Short mmCIF file of C-alpha atoms in Angstrom, two decimals:
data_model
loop_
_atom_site.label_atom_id
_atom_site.label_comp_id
_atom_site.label_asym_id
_atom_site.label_seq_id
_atom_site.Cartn_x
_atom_site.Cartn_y
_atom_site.Cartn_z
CA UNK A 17 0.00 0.00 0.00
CA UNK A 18 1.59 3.58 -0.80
CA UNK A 19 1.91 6.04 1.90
CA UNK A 20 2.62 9.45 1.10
CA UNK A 21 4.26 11.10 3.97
CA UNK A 22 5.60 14.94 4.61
CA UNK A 23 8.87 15.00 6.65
CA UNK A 24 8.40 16.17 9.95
CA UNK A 25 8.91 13.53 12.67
CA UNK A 26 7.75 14.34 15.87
CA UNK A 27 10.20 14.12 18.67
CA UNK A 28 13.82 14.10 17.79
CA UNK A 29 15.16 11.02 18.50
CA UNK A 30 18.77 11.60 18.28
CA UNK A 31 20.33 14.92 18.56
CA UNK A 32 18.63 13.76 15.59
CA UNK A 33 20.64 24.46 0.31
CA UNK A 34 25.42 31.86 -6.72
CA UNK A 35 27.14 31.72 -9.69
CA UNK A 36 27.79 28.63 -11.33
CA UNK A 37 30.56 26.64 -9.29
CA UNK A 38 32.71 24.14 -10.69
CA UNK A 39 33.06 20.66 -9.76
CA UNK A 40 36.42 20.31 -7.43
CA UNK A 41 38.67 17.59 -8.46
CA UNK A 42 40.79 15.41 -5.89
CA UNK A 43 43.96 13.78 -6.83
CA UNK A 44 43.45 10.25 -8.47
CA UNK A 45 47.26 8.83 -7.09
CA UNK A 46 46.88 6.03 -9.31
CA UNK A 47 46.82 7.41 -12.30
CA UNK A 48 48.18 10.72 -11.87
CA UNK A 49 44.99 12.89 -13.09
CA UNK A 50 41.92 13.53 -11.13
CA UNK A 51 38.63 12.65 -10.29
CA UNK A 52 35.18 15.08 -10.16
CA UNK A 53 33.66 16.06 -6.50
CA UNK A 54 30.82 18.09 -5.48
CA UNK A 55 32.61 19.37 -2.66
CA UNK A 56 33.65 22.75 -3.55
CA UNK A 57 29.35 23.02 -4.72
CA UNK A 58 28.48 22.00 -1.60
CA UNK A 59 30.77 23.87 0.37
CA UNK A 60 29.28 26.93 -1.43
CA UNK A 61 24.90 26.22 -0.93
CA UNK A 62 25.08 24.66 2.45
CA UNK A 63 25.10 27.44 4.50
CA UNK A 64 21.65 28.86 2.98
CA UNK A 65 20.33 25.67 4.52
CA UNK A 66 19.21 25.72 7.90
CA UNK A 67 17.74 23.25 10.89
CA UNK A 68 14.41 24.13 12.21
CA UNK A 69 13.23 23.59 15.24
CA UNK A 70 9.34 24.59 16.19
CA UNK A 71 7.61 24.22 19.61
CA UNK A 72 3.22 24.61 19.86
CA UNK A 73 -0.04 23.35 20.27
CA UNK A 74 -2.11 21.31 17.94
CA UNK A 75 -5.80 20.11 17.60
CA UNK A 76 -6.22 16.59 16.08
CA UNK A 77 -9.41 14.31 16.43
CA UNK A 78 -9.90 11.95 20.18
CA UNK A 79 -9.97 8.35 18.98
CA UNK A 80 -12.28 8.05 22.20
CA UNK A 81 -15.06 10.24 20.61
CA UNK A 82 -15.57 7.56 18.11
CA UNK A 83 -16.77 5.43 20.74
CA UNK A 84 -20.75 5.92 21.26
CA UNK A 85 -20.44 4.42 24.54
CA UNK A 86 -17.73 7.26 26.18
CA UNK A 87 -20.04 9.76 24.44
CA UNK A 88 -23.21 8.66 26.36
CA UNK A 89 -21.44 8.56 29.43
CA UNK A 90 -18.44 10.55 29.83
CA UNK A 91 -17.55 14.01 28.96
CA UNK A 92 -15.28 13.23 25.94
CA UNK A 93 -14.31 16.09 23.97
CA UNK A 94 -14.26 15.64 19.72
CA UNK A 95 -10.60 17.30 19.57
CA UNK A 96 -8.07 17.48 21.71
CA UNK A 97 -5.15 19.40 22.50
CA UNK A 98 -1.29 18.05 22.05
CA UNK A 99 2.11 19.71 22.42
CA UNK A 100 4.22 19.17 19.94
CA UNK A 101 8.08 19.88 19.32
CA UNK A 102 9.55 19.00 16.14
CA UNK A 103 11.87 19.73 13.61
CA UNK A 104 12.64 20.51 9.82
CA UNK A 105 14.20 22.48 7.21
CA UNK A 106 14.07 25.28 6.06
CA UNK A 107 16.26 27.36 3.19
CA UNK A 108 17.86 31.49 3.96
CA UNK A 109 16.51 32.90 0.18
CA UNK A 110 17.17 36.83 1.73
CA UNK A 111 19.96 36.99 4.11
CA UNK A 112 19.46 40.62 4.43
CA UNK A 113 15.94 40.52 5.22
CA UNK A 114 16.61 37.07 6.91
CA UNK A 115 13.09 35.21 4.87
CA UNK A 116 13.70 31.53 4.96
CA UNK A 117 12.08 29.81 3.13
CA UNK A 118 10.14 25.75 4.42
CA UNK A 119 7.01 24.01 4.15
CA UNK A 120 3.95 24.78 5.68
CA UNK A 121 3.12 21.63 7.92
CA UNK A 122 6.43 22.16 9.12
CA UNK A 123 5.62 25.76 11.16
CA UNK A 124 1.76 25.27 11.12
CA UNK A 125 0.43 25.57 14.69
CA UNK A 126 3.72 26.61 16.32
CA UNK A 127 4.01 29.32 18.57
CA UNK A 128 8.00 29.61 18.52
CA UNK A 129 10.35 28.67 16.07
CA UNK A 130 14.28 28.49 16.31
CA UNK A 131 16.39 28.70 13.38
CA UNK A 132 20.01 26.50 13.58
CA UNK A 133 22.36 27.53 10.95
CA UNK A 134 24.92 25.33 9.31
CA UNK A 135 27.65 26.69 11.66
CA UNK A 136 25.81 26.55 15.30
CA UNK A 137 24.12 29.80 15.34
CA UNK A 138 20.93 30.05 16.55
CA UNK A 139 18.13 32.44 15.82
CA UNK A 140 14.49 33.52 16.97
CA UNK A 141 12.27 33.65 14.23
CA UNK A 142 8.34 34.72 13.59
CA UNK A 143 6.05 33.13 11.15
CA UNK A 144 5.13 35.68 8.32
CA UNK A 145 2.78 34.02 6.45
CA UNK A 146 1.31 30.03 5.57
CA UNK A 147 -0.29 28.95 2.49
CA UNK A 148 -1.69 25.33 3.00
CA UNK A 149 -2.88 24.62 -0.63
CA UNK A 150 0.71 24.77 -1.77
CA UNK A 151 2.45 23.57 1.66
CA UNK A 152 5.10 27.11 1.31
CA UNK A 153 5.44 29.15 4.86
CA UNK A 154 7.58 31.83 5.19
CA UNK A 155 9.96 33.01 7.92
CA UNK A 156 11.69 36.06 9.43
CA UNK A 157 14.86 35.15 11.16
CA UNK A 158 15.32 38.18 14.13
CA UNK A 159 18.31 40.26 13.70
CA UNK A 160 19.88 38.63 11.19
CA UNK A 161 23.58 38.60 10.81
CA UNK A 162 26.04 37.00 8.75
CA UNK A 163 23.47 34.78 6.92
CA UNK A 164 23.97 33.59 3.58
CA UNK A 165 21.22 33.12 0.78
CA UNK A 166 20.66 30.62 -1.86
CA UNK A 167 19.89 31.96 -5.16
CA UNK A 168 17.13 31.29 -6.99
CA UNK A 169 16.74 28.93 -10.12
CA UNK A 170 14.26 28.41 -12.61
CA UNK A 171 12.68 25.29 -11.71
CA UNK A 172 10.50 25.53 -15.63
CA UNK A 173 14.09 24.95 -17.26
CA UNK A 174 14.43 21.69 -15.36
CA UNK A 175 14.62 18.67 -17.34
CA UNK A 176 13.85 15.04 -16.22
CA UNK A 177 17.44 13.92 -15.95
CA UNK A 178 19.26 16.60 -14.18
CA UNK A 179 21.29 15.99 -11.30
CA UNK A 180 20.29 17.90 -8.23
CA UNK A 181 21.46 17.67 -4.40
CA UNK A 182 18.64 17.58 -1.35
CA UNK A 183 19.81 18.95 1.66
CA UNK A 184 18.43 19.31 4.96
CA UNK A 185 17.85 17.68 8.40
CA UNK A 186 16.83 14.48 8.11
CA UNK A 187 15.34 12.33 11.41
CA UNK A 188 17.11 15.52 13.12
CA UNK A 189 20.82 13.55 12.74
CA UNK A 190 22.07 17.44 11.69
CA UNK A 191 22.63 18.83 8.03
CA UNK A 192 23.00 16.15 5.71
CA UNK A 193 23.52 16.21 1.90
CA UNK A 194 22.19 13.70 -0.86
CA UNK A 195 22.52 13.78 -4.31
CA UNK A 196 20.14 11.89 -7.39
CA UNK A 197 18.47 12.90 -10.37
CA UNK A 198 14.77 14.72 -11.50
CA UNK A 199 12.87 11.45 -12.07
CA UNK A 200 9.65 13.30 -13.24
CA UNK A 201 8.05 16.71 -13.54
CA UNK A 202 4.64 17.73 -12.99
CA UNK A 203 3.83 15.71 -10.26
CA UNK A 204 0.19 15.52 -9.51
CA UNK A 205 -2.25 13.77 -6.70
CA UNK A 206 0.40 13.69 -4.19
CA UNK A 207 -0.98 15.11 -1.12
CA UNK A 208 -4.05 16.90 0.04
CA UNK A 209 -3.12 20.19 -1.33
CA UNK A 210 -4.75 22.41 -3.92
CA UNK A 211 -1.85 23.62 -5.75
CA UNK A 212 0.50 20.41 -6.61
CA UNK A 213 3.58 20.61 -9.86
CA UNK A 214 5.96 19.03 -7.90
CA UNK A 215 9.44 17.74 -9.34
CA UNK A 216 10.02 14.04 -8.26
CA UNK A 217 13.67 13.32 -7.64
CA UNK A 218 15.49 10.20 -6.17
CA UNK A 219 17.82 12.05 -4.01
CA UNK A 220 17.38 10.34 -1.04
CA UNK A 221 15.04 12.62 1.43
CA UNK A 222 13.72 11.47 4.89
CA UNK A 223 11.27 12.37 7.70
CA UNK A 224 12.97 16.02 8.64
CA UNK A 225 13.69 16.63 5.33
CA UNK A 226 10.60 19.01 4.98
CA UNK A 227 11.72 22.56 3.99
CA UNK A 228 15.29 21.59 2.81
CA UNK A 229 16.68 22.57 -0.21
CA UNK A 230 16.70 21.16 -3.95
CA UNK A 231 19.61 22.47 -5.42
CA UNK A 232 20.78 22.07 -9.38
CA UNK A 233 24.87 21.77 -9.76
CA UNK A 234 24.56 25.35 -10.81
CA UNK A 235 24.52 26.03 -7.24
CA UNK A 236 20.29 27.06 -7.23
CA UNK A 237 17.53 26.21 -5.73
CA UNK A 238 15.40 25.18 -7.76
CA UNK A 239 12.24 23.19 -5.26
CA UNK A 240 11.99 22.73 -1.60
CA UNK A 241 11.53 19.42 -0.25
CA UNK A 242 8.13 18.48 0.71
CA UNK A 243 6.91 14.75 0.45
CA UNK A 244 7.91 11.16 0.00
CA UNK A 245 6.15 7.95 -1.06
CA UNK A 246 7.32 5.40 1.73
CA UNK A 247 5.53 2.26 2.49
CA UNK A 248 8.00 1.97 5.95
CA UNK A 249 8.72 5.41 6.21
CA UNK A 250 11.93 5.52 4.72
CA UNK A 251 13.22 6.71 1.58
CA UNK A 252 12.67 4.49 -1.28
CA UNK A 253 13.94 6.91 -4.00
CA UNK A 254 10.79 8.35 -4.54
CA UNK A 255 10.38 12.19 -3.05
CA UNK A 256 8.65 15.21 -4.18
CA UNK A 257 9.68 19.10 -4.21
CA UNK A 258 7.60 22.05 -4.60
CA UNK A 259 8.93 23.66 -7.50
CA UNK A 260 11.50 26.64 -6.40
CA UNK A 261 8.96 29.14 -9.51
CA UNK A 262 5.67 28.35 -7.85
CA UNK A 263 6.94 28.97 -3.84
CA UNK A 264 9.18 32.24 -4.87
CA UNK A 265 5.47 33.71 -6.48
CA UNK A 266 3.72 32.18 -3.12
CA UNK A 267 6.97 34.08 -0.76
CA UNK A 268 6.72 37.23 -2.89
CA UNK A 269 2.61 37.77 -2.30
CA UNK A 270 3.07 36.35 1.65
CA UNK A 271 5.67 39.15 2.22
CA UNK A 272 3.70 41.50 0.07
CA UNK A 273 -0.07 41.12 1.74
CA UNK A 274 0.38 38.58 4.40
CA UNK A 275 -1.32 36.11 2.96
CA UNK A 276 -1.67 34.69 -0.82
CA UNK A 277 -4.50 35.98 -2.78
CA UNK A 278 -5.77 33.76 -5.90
CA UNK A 279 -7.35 34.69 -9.05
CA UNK A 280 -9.68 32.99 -11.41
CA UNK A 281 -10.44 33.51 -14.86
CA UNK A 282 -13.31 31.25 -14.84
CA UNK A 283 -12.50 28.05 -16.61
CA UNK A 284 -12.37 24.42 -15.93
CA UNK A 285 -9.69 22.41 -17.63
CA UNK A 286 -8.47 18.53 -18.86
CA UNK A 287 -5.54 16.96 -19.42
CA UNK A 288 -4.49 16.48 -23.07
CA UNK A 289 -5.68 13.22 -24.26
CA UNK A 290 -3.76 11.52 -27.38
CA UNK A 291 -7.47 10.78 -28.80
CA UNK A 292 -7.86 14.59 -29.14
CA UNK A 293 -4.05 15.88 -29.30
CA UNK A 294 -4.24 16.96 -33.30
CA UNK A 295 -0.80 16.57 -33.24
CA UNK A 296 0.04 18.76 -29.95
CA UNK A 297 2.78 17.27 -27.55
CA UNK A 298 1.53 18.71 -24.64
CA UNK A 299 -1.21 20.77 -23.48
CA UNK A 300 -4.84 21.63 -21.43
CA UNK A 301 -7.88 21.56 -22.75
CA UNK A 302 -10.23 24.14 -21.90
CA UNK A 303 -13.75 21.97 -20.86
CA UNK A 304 -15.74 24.77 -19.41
CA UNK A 305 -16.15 28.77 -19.92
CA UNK A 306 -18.23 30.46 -17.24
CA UNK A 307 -20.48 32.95 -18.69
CA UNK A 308 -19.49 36.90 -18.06
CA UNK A 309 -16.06 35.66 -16.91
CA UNK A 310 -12.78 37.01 -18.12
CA UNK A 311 -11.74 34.13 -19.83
CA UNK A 312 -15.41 34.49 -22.27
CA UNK A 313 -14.36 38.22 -22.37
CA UNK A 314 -10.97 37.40 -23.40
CA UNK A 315 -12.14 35.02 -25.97
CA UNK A 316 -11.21 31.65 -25.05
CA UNK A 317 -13.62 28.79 -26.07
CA UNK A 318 -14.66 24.97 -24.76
CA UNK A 319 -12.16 22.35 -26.66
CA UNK A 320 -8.90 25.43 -27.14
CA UNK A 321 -5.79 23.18 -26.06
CA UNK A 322 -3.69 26.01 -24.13
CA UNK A 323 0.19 25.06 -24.80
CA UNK A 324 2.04 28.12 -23.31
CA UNK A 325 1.28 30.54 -20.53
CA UNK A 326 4.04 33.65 -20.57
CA UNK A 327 6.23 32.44 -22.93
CA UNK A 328 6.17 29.34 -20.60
CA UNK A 329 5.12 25.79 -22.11
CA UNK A 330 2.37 24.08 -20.59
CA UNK A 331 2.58 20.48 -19.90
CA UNK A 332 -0.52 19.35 -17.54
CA UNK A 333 -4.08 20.87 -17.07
CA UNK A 334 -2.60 21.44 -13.50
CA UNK A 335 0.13 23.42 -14.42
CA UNK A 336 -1.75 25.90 -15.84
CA UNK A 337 -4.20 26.26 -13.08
CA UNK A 338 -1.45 26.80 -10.74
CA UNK A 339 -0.20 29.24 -12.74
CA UNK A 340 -3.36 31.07 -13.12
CA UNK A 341 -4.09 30.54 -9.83
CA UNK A 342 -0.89 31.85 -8.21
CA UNK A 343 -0.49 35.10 -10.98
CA UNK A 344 -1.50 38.60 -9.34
CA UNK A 345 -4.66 39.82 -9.26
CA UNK A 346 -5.38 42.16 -12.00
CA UNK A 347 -2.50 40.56 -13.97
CA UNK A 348 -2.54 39.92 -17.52
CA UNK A 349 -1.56 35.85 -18.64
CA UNK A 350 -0.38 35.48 -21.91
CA UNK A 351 -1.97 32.31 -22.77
CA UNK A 352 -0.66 30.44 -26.35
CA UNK A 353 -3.88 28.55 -27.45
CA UNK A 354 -4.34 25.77 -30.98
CA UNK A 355 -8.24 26.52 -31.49
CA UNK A 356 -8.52 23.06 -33.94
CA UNK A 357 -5.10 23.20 -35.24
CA UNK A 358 -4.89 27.19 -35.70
CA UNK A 359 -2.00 28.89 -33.22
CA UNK A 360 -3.74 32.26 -31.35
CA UNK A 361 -1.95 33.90 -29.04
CA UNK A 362 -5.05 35.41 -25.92
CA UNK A 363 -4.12 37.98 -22.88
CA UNK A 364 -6.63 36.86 -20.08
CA UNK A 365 -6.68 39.15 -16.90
CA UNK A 366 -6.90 37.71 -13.83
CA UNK A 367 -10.03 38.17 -11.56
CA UNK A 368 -10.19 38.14 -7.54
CA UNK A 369 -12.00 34.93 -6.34
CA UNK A 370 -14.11 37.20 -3.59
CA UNK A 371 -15.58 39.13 -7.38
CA UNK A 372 -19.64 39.01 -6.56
CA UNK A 373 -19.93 37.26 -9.82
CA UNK A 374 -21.36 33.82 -9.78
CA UNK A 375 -18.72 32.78 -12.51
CA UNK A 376 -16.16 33.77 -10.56
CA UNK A 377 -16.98 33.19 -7.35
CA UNK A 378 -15.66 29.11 -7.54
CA UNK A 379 -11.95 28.82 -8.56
CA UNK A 380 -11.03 27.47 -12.11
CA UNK A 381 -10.74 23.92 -11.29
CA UNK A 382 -9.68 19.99 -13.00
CA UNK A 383 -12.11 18.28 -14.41
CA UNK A 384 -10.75 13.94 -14.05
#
């Protein structure tokens, strides 16, 4: 049976992410030359990646509640309350500001969080905003000094077949560094969230994980760590990443309003089916256009394949909801469309999801 499981164990056990570097080489004695090493890379991202440590109170169903018998005759609440300590990962993308960035079910219901750097340092930091439906928090660390950031990549340019390193605190052993390949893009169905891309990778990645870095051998991030699929609980070289494109938009509206707020243009989409690909590759079929919406203003029709969103290509129906759904509202998408074979290029702008309007009102959504 597959179990799909976000890394953040509970209690530690034991006391227990530039430019372009180079690979290093190390002396090869028997042959006189050298061999390649990722240590000089490493040396360089690892001290954007940090160990987090969180301390609050949770609400999670009482198993006695299910019991009809305690309910007649004892006082049995539905929820109760827990303490929890834990730890994660998290990754320093502004060292000036001190914004790190982790997952959300790392930080969520905390009420103090401590920030370990790479070389011992410890920091206070606040919470400055969650967003559950894509599992991205971001932090503050509190007076930040002598931090370093990780720059960002472009997780879009990723190809299935790069190597990457994960990095970050797995079953709380202390920073730890693995390295694998992107096994798949455009990851779907994973989790409970709303807003799922995510780049699968076989770098090995662990409970504590959660929050750590993805990192191409350019030296940038390019996803943060988020899930695995582990029957045990282990890794079986199957783990997920939130694509480093889709948190920086998340980070950038958290830091902006607090919170993330999504647009709709009011469509529903499909998948691309080979049945009905005339040709295209790769795509998302329009199945729905609400009436009075901007996407019937703009134009678009029921059965257009959309294949590019600004001057980005657009694999999965998913893709390009998260992209609508994460764009600014008021923004204009650049949508490439084949309407039966013919290439039109549409601007759509993006509406709030609070608009009055009954098209709006529910969020452009997948239709399986």
């Amino acid at each position: 049976m597959r179990a799909v499981r976000l890394f953040l164990p509970t209690m530690l056990v034991l006391t227990l992410t530039a430019s372009q570097p180079a690979a290093g080489q190390i002396p090869d004695f028997k042959t006189g030359g050298s061999v390649p090493t990722l240590a000089p890379l490493v040396r360089q991202v690892t001290p954007a990646v940090v160990n987090i440590s969180v301390h609050g109170r949770v609400r999670e169903d009482n198993p006695l509640y299910r019991d009809p018998m305690f309910r007649e005759f004892f006082d049995v609440p539905r929820q109760i309350e827990k303490e929890v300590n834990a730890t994660g990962s998290g990754v320093i993308v502004d060292a000036q500001r001190g914004y790190v960035l982790t997952n959300n079910h790392v930080v969520e219901g905390t009420s103090a969080v401590q920030i370990t750097t790479k070389d011992g340092r410890q920091f206070s930091a606040k919470v400055v905003g969650r967003d559950p439906p894509t599992d991205v928090a971001v932090l503050q660390i509190q007076n930040p000094t002598g931090l370093k950031a990780l720059p960002f990549g472009d997780s879009d340019a990723l190809e299935v077949g790069d190597f990457v390193l994960a990095i970050g605190n797995p079953f709380g052993l202390g920073q730890t560094v693995t390295s694998g390949l992107v096994s798949a893009l455009g990851r779907t169905g994973i989790g409970k969230q709303g807003y799922e891309d995510f780049i699968q990778t076989d770098a090995a990645i662990n409970p504590g994980n959660s929050g750590g870095a993805l990192v191409s051998l350019r030296g940038e991030l390019v996803g943060i760590n988020s899930a695995i699929i582990s029957p045990a609980g282990g890794n079986v070289g199957i783990g997920f990443a939130i694509p480093v494109n889709m948190a920086r938009k998340v980070m950038e509206q958290i830091i902006t309003n607090g919170r993330v707020e999504r647009g709709r243009i009011g469509i529903s989409l499909n998948d691309l089916r080979p049945s009905a690909s005339k040709g295209l590759i790769h795509g998302a079929v329009i199945a729905e256009v609400a009436a009075d919406s901007p996407a019937e203003r703009a134009g678009l029709r029921r059965g257009d394949v959309v294949t590019g969103a600004d001057d980005r290509p657009i694999r999965t129906a998913a893709q390009l909801r998260n992209t609508i759904g994460l764009a600014r509202v008021g923004e204009d998408v650049r949508l490439s469309i084949s309407r039966n074979g013919v290439p039109l290029a549409v601007s759509v702008r993006v509406a709030p999801a609070s608009d009055s309007s009954s098209a709006l009102a529910a969020p452009d959504r997948l239709v399986r």
